[in-house]
PDB file of N, CA and C in Angstrom:
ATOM      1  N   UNK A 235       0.543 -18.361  -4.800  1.00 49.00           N
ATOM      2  CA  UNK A 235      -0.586 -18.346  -3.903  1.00 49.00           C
ATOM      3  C   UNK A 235      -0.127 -17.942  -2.508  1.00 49.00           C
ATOM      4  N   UNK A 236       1.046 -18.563  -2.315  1.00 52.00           N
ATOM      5  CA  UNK A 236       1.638 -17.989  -0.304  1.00 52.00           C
ATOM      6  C   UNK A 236       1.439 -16.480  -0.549  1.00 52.00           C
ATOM      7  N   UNK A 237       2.057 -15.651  -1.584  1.00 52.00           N
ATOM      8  CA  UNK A 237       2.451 -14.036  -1.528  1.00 52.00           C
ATOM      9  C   UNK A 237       0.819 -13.791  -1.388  1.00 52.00           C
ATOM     10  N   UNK A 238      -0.162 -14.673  -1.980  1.00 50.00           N
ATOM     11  CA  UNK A 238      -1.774 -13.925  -1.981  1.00 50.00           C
ATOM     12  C   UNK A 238      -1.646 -14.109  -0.383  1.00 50.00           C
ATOM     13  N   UNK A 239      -1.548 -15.059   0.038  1.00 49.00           N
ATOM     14  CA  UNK A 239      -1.655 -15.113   1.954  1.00 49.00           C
ATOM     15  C   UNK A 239      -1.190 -14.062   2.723  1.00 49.00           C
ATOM     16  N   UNK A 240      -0.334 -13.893   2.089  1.00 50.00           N
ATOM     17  CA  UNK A 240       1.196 -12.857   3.055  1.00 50.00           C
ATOM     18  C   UNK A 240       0.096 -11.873   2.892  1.00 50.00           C
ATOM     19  N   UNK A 241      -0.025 -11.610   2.046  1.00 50.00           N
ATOM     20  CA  UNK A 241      -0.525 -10.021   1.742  1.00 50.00           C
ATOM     21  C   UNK A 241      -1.764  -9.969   2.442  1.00 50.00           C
ATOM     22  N   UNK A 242      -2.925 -10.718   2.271  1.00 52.00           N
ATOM     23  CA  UNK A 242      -4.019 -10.875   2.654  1.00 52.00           C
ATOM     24  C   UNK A 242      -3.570 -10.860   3.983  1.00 52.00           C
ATOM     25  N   UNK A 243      -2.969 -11.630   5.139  1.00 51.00           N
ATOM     26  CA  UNK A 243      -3.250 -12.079   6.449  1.00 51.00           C
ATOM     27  C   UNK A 243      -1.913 -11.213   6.532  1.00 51.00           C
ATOM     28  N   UNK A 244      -0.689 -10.268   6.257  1.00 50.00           N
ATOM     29  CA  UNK A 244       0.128 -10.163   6.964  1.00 50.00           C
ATOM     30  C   UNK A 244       1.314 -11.702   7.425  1.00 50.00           C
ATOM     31  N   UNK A 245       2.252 -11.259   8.247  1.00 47.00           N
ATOM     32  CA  UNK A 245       3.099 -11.654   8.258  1.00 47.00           C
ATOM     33  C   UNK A 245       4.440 -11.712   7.559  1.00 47.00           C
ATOM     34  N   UNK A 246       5.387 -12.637   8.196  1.00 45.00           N
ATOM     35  CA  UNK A 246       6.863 -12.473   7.559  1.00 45.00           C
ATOM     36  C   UNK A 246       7.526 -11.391   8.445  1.00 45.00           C
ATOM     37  N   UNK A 247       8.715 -10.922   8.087  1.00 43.00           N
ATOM     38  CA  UNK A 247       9.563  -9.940   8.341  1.00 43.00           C
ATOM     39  C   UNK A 247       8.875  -8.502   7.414  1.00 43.00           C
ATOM     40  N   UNK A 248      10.091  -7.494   7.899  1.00 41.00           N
ATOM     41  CA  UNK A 248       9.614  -6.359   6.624  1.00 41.00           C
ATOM     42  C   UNK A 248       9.708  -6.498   5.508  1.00 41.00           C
ATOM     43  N   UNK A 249      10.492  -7.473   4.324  1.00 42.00           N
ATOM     44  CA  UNK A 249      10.467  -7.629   2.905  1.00 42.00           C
ATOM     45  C   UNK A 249       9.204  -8.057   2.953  1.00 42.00           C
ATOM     46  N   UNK A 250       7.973  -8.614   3.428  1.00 42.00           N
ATOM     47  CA  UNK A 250       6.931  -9.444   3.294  1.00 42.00           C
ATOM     48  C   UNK A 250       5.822  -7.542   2.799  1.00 42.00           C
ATOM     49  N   UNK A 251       5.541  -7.996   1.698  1.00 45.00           N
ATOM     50  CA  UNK A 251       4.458  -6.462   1.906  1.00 45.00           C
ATOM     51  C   UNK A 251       2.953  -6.624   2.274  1.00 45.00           C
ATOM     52  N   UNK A 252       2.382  -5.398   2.379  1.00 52.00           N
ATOM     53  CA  UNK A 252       1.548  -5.254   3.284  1.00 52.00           C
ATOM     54  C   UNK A 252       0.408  -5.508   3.341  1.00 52.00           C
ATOM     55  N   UNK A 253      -0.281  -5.750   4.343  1.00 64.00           N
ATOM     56  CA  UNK A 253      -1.523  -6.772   4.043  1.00 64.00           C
ATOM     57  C   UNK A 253      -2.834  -6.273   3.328  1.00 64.00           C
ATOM     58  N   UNK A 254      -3.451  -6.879   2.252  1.00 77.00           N
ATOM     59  CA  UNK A 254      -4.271  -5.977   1.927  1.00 77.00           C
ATOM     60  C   UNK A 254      -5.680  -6.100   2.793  1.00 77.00           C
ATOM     61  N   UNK A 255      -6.157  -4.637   2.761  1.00 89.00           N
ATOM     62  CA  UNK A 255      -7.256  -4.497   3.378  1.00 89.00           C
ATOM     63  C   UNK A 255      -8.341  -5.316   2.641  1.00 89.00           C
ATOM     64  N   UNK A 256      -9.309  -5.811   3.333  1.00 93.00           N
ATOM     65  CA  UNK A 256     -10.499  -6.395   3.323  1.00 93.00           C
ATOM     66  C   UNK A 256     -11.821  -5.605   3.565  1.00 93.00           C
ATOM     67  N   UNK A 257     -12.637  -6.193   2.454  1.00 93.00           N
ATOM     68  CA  UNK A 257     -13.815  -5.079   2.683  1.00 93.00           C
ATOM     69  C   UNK A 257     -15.006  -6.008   4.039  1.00 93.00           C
ATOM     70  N   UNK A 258     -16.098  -5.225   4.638  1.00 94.00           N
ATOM     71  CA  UNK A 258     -16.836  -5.728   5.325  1.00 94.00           C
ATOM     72  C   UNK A 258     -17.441  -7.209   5.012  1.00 94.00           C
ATOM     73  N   UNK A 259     -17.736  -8.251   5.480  1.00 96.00           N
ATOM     74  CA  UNK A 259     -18.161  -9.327   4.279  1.00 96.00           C
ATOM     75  C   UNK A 259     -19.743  -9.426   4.079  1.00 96.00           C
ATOM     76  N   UNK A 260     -19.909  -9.625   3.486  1.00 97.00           N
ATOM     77  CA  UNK A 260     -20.967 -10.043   3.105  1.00 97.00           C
ATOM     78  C   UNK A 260     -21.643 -11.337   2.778  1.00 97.00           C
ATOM     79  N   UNK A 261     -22.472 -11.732   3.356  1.00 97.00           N
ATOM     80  CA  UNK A 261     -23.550 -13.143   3.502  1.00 97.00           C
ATOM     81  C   UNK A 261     -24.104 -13.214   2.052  1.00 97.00           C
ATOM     82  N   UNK A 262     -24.057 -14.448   1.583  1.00 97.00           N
ATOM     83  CA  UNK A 262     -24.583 -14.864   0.034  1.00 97.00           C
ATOM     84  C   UNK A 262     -24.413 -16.687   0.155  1.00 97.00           C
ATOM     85  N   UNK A 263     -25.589 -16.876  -0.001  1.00 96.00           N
ATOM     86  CA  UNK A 263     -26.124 -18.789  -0.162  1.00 96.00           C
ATOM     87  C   UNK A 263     -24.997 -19.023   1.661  1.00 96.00           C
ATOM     88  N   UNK A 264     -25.119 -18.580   2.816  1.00 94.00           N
ATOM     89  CA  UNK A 264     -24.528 -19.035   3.933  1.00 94.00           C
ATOM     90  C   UNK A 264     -23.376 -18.691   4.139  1.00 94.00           C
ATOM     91  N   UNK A 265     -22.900 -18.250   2.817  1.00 96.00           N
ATOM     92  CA  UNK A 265     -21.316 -18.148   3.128  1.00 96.00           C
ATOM     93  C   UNK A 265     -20.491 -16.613   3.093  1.00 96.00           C
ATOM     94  N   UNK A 266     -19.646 -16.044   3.473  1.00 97.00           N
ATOM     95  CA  UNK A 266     -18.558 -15.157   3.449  1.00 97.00           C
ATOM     96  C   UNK A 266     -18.072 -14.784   2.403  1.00 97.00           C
ATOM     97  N   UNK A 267     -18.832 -13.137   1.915  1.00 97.00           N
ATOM     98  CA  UNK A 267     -17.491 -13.134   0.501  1.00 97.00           C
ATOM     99  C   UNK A 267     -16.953 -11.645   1.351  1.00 97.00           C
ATOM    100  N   UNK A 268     -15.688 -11.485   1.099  1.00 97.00           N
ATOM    101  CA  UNK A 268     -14.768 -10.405   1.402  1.00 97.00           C
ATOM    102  C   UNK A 268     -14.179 -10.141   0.152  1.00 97.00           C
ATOM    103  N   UNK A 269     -14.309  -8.554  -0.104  1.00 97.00           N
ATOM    104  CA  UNK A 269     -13.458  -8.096  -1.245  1.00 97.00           C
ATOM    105  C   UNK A 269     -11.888  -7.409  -0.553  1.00 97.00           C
ATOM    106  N   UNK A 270     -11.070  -7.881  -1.212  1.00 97.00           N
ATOM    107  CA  UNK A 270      -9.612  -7.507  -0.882  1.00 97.00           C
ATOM    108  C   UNK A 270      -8.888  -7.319  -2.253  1.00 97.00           C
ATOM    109  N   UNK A 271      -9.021  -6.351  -3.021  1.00 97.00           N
ATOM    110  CA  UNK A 271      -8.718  -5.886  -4.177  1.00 97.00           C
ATOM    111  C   UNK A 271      -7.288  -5.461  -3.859  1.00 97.00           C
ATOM    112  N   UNK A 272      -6.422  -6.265  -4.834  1.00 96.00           N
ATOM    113  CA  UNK A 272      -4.879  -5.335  -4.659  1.00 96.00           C
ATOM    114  C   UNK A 272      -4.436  -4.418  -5.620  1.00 96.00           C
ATOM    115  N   UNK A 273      -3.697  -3.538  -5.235  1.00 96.00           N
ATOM    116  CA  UNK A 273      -3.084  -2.435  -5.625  1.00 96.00           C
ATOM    117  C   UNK A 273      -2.133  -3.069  -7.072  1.00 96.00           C
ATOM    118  N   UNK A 274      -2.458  -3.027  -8.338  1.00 96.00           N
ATOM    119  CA  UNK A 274      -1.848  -3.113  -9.178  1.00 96.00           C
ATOM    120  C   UNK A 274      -1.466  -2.102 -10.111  1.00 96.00           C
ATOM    121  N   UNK A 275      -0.400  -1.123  -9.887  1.00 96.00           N
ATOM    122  CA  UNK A 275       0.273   0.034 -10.069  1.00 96.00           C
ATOM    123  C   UNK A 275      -0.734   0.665  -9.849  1.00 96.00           C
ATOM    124  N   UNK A 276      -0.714   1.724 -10.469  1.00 97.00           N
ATOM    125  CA  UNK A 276      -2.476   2.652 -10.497  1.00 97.00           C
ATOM    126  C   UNK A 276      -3.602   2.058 -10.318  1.00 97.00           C
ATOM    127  N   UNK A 277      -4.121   1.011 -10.747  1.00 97.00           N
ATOM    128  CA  UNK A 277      -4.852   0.707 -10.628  1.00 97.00           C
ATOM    129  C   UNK A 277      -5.109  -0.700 -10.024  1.00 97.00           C
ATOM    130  N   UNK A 278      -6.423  -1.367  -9.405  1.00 97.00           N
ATOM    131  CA  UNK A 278      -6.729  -2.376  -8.463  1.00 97.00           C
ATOM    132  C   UNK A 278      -7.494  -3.218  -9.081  1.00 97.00           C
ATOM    133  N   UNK A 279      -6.755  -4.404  -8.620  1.00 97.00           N
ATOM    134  CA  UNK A 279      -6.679  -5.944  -9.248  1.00 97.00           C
ATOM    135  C   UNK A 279      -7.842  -6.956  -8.341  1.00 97.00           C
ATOM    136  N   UNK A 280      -8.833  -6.804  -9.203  1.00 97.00           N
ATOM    137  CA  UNK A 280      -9.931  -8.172  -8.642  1.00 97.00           C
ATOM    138  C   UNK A 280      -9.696  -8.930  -8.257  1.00 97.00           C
ATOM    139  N   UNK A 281     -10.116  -9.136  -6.492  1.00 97.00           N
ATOM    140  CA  UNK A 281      -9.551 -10.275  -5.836  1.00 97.00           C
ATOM    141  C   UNK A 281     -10.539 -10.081  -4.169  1.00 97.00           C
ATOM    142  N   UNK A 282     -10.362 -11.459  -3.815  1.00 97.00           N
ATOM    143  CA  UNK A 282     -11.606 -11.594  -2.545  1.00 97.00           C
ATOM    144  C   UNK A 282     -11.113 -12.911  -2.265  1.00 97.00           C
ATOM    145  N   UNK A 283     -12.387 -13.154  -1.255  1.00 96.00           N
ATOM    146  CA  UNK A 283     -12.054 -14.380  -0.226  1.00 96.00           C
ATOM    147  C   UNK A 283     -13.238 -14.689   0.062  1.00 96.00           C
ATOM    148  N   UNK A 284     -13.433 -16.264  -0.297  1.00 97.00           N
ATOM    149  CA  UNK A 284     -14.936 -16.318   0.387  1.00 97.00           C
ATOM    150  C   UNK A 284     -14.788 -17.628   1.777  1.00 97.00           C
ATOM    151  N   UNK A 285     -15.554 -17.271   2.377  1.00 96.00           N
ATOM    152  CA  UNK A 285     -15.525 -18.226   3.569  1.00 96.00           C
ATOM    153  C   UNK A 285     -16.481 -18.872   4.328  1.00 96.00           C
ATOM    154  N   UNK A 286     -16.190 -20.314   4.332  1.00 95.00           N
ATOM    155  CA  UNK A 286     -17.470 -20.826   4.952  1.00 95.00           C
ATOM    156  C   UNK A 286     -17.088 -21.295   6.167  1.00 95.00           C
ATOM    157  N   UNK A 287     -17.860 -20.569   7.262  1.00 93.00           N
ATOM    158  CA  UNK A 287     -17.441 -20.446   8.859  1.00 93.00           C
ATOM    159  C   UNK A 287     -17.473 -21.622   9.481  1.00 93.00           C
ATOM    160  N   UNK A 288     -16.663 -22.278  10.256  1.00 87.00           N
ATOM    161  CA  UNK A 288     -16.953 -23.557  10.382  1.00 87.00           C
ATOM    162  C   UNK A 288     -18.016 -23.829  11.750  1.00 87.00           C
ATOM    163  N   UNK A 289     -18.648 -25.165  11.938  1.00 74.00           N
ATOM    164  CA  UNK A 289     -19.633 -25.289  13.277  1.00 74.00           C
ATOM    165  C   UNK A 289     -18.940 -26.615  13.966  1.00 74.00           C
ATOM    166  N   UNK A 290     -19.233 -26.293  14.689  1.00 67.00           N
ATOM    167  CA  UNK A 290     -19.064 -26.754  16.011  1.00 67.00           C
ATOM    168  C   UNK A 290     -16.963 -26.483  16.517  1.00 67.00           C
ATOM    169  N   UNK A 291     -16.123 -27.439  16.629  1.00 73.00           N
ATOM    170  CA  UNK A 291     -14.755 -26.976  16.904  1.00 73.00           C
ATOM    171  C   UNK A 291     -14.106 -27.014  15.570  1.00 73.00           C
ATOM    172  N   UNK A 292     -15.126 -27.777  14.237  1.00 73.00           N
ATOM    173  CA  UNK A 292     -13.967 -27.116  12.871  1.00 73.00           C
ATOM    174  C   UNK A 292     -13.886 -25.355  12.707  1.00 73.00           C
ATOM    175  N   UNK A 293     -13.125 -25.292  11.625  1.00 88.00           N
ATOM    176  CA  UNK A 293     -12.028 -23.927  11.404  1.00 88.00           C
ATOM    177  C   UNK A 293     -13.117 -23.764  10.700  1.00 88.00           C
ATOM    178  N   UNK A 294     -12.944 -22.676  10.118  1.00 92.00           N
ATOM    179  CA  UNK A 294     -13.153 -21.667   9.042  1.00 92.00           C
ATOM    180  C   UNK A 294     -12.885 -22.777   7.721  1.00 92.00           C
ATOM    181  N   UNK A 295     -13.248 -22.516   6.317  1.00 94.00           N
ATOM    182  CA  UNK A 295     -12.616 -22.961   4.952  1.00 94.00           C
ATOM    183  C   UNK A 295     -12.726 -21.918   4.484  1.00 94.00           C
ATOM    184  N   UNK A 296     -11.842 -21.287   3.939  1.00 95.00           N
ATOM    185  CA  UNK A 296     -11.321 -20.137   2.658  1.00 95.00           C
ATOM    186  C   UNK A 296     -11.264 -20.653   1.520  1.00 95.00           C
ATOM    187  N   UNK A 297     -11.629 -19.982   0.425  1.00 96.00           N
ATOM    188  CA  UNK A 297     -11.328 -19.562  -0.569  1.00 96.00           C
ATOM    189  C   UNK A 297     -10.590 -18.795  -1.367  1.00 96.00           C
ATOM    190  N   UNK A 298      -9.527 -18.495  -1.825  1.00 96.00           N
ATOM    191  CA  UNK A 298      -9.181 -17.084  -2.710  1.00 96.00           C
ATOM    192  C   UNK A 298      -9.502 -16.953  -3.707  1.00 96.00           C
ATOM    193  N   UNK A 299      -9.944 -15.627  -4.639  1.00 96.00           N
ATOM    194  CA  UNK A 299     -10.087 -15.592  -5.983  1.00 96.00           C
ATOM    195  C   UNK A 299      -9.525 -14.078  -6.261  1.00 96.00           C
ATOM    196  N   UNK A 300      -9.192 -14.929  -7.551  1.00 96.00           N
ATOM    197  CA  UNK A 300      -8.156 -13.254  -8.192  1.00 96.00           C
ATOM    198  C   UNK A 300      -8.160 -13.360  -9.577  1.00 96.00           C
ATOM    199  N   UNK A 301      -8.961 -12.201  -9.577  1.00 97.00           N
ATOM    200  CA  UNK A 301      -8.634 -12.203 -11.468  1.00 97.00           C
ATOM    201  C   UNK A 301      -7.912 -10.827 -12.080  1.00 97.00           C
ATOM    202  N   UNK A 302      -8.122 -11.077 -13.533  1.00 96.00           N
ATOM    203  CA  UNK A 302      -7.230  -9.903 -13.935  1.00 96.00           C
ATOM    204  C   UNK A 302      -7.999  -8.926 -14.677  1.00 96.00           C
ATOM    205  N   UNK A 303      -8.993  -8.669 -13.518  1.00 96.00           N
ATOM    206  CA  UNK A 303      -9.667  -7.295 -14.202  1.00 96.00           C
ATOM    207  C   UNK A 303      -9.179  -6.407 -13.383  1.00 96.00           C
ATOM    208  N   UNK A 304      -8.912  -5.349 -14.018  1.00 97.00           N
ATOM    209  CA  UNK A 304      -8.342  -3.923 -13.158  1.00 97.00           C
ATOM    210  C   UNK A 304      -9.017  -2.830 -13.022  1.00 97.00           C
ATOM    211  N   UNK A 305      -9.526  -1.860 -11.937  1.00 98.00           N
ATOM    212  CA  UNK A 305     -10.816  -0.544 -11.844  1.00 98.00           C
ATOM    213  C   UNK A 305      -9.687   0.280 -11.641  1.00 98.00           C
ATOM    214  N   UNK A 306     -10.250   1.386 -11.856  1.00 98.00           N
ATOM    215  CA  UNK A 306      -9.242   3.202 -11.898  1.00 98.00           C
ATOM    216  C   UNK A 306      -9.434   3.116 -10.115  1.00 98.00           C
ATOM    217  N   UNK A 307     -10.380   2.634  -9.309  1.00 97.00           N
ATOM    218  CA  UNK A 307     -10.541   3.054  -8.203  1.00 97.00           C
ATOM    219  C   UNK A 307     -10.926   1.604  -7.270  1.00 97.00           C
ATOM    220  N   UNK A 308     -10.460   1.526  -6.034  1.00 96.00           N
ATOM    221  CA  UNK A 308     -10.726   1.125  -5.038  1.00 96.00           C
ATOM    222  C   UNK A 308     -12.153   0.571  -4.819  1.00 96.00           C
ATOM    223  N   UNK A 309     -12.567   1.002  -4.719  1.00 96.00           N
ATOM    224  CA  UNK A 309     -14.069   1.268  -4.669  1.00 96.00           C
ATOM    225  C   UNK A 309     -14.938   0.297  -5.562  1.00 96.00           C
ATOM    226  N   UNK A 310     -14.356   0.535  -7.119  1.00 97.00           N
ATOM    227  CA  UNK A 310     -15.161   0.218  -8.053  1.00 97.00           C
ATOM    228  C   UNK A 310     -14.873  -1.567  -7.566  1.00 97.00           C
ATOM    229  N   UNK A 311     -13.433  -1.344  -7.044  1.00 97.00           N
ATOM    230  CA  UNK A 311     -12.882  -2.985  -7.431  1.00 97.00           C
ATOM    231  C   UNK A 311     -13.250  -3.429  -6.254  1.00 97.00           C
ATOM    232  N   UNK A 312     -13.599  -3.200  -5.802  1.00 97.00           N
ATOM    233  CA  UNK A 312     -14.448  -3.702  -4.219  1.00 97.00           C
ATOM    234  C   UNK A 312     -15.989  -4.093  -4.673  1.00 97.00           C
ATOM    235  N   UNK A 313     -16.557  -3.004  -5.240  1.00 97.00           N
ATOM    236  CA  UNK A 313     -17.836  -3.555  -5.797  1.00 97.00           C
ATOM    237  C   UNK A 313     -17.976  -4.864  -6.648  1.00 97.00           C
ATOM    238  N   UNK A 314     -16.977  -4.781  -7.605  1.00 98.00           N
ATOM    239  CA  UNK A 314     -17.057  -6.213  -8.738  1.00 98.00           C
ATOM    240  C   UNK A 314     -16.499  -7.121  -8.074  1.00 98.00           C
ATOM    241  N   UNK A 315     -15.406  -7.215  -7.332  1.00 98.00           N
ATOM    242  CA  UNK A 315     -14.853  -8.072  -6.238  1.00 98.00           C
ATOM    243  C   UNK A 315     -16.170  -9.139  -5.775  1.00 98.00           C
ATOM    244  N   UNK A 316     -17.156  -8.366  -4.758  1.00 98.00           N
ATOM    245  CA  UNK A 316     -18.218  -8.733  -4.124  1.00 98.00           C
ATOM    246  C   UNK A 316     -19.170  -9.733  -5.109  1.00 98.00           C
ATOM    247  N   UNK A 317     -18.940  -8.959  -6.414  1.00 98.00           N
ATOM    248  CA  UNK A 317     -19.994  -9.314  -7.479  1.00 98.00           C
ATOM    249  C   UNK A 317     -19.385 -10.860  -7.868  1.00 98.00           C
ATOM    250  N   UNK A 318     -18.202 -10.965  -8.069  1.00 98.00           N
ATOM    251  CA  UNK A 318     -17.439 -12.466  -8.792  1.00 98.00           C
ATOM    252  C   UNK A 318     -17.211 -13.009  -7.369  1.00 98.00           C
ATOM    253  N   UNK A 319     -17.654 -12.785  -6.435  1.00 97.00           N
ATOM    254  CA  UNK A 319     -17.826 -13.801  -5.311  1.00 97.00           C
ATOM    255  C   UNK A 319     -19.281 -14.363  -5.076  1.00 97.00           C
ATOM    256  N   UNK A 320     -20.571 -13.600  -5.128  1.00 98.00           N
ATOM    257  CA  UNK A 320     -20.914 -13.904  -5.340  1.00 98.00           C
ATOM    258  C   UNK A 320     -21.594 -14.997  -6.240  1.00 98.00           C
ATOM    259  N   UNK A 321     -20.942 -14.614  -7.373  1.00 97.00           N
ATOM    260  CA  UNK A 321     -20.786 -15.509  -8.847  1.00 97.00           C
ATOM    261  C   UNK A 321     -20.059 -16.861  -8.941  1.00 97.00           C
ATOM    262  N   UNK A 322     -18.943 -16.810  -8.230  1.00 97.00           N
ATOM    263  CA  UNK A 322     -18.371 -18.279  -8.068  1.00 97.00           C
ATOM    264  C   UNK A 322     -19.457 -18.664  -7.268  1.00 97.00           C
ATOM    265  N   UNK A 323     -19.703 -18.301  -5.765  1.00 97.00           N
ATOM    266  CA  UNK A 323     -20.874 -18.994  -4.491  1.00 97.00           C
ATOM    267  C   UNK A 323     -21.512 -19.990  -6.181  1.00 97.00           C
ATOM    268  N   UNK A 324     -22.622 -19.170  -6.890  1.00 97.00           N
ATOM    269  CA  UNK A 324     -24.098 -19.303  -8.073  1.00 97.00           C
ATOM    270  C   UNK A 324     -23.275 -20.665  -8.351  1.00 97.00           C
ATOM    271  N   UNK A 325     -21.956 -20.563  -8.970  1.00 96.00           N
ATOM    272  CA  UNK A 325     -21.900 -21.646 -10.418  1.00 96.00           C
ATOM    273  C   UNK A 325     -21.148 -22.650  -9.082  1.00 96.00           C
ATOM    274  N   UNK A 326     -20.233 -22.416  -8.611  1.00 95.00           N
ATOM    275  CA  UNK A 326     -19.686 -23.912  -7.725  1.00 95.00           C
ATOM    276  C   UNK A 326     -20.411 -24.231  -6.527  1.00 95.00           C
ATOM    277  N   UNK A 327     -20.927 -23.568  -6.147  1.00 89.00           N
ATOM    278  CA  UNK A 327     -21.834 -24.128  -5.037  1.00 89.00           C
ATOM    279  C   UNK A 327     -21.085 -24.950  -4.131  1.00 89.00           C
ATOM    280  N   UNK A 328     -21.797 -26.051  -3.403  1.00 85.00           N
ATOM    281  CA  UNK A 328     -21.049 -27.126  -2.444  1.00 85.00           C
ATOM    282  C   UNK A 328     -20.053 -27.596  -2.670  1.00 85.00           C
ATOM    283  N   UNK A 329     -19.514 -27.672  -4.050  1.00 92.00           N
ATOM    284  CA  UNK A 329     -18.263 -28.367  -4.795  1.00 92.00           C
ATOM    285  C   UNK A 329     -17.092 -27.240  -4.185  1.00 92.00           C
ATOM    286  N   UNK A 330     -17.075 -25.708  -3.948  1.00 94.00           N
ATOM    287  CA  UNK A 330     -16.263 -25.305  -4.055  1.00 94.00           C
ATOM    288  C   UNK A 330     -15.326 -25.820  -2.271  1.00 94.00           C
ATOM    289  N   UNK A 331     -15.769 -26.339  -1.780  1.00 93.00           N
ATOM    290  CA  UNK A 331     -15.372 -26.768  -0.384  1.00 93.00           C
ATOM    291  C   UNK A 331     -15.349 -28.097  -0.199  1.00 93.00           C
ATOM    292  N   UNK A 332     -15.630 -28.788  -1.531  1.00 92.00           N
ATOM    293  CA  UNK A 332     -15.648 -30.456  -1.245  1.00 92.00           C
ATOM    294  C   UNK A 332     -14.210 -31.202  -0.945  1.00 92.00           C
ATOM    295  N   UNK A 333     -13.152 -30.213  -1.419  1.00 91.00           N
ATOM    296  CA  UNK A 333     -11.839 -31.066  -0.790  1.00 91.00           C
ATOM    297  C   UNK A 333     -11.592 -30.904   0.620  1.00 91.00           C
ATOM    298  N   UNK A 334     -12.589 -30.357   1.479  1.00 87.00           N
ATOM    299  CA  UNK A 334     -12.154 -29.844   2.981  1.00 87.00           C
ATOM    300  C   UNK A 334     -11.081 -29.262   3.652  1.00 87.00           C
ATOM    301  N   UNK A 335     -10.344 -29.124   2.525  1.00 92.00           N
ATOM    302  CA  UNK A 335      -8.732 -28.188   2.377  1.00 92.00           C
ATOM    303  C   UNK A 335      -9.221 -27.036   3.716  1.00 92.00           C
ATOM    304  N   UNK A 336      -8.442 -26.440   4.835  1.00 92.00           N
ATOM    305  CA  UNK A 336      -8.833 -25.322   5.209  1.00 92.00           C
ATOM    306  C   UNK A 336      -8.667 -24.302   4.540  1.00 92.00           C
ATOM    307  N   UNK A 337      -7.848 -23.891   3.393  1.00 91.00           N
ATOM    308  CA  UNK A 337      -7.681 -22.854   2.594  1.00 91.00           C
ATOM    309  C   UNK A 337      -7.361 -23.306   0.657  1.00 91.00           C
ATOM    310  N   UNK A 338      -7.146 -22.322   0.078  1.00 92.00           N
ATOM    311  CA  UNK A 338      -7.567 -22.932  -1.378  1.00 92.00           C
ATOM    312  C   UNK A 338      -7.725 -22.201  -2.250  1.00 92.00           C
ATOM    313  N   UNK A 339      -7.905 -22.176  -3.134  1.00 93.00           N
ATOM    314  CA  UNK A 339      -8.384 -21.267  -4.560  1.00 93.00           C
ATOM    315  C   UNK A 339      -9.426 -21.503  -4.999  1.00 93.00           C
ATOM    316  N   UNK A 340     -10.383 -20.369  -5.221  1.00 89.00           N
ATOM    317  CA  UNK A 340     -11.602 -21.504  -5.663  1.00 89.00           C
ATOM    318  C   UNK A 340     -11.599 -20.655  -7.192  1.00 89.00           C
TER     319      UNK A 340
END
């Protein structure tokens, strides 16, 4: 899970590789889904971040999710990305933030 961080947010020295890009996010039931699909040889590995912004001086809470579906293109895996974020938001709902963890797997 740290290497999903590294990559996602950057950091480390130069052995640390490079951060993956994030798509625009998108609003669904209040919350933040970002698609950040990684580069798995040729082809790109389903994966995102959803986030529920915090109010008043709390943080942010993250989510990561990564699965092992793979698209020929960028693009495609950005679209289904969006789609299984959405889809976790539907089935876990409030539960997926009930440990108040600032970051996490959902």
């Amino acid at each position: 899970m740290a290497s999903f961080f590294s990559k996602l947010f950057g950091g480390g020295g130069s052995k640390e590789p490079k951060a993956v890009e994030r798509s625009e996010p998108e609003t669904h039931e209040g919350l933040l889904v970002y698609a950040a699909p990684e580069p798995d040889g040729d082809k790109w590995r389903l994966a995102g971040l959803i986030v529920k912004p915090g109010e008043g001086d709390a943080g942010d809470l993250e989510r990561i999710f990564i699965r092992a579906d793979t698209f020929a293109s960028r693009d495609e895996a950005v679209e289904w990305s969006l789609k299984k974020g959405r889809q976790v938001i539907d089935e876990r709902g409030a539960r997926l933030f009930a440990n108040g963890e600032p970051t996490g797997r959902a």
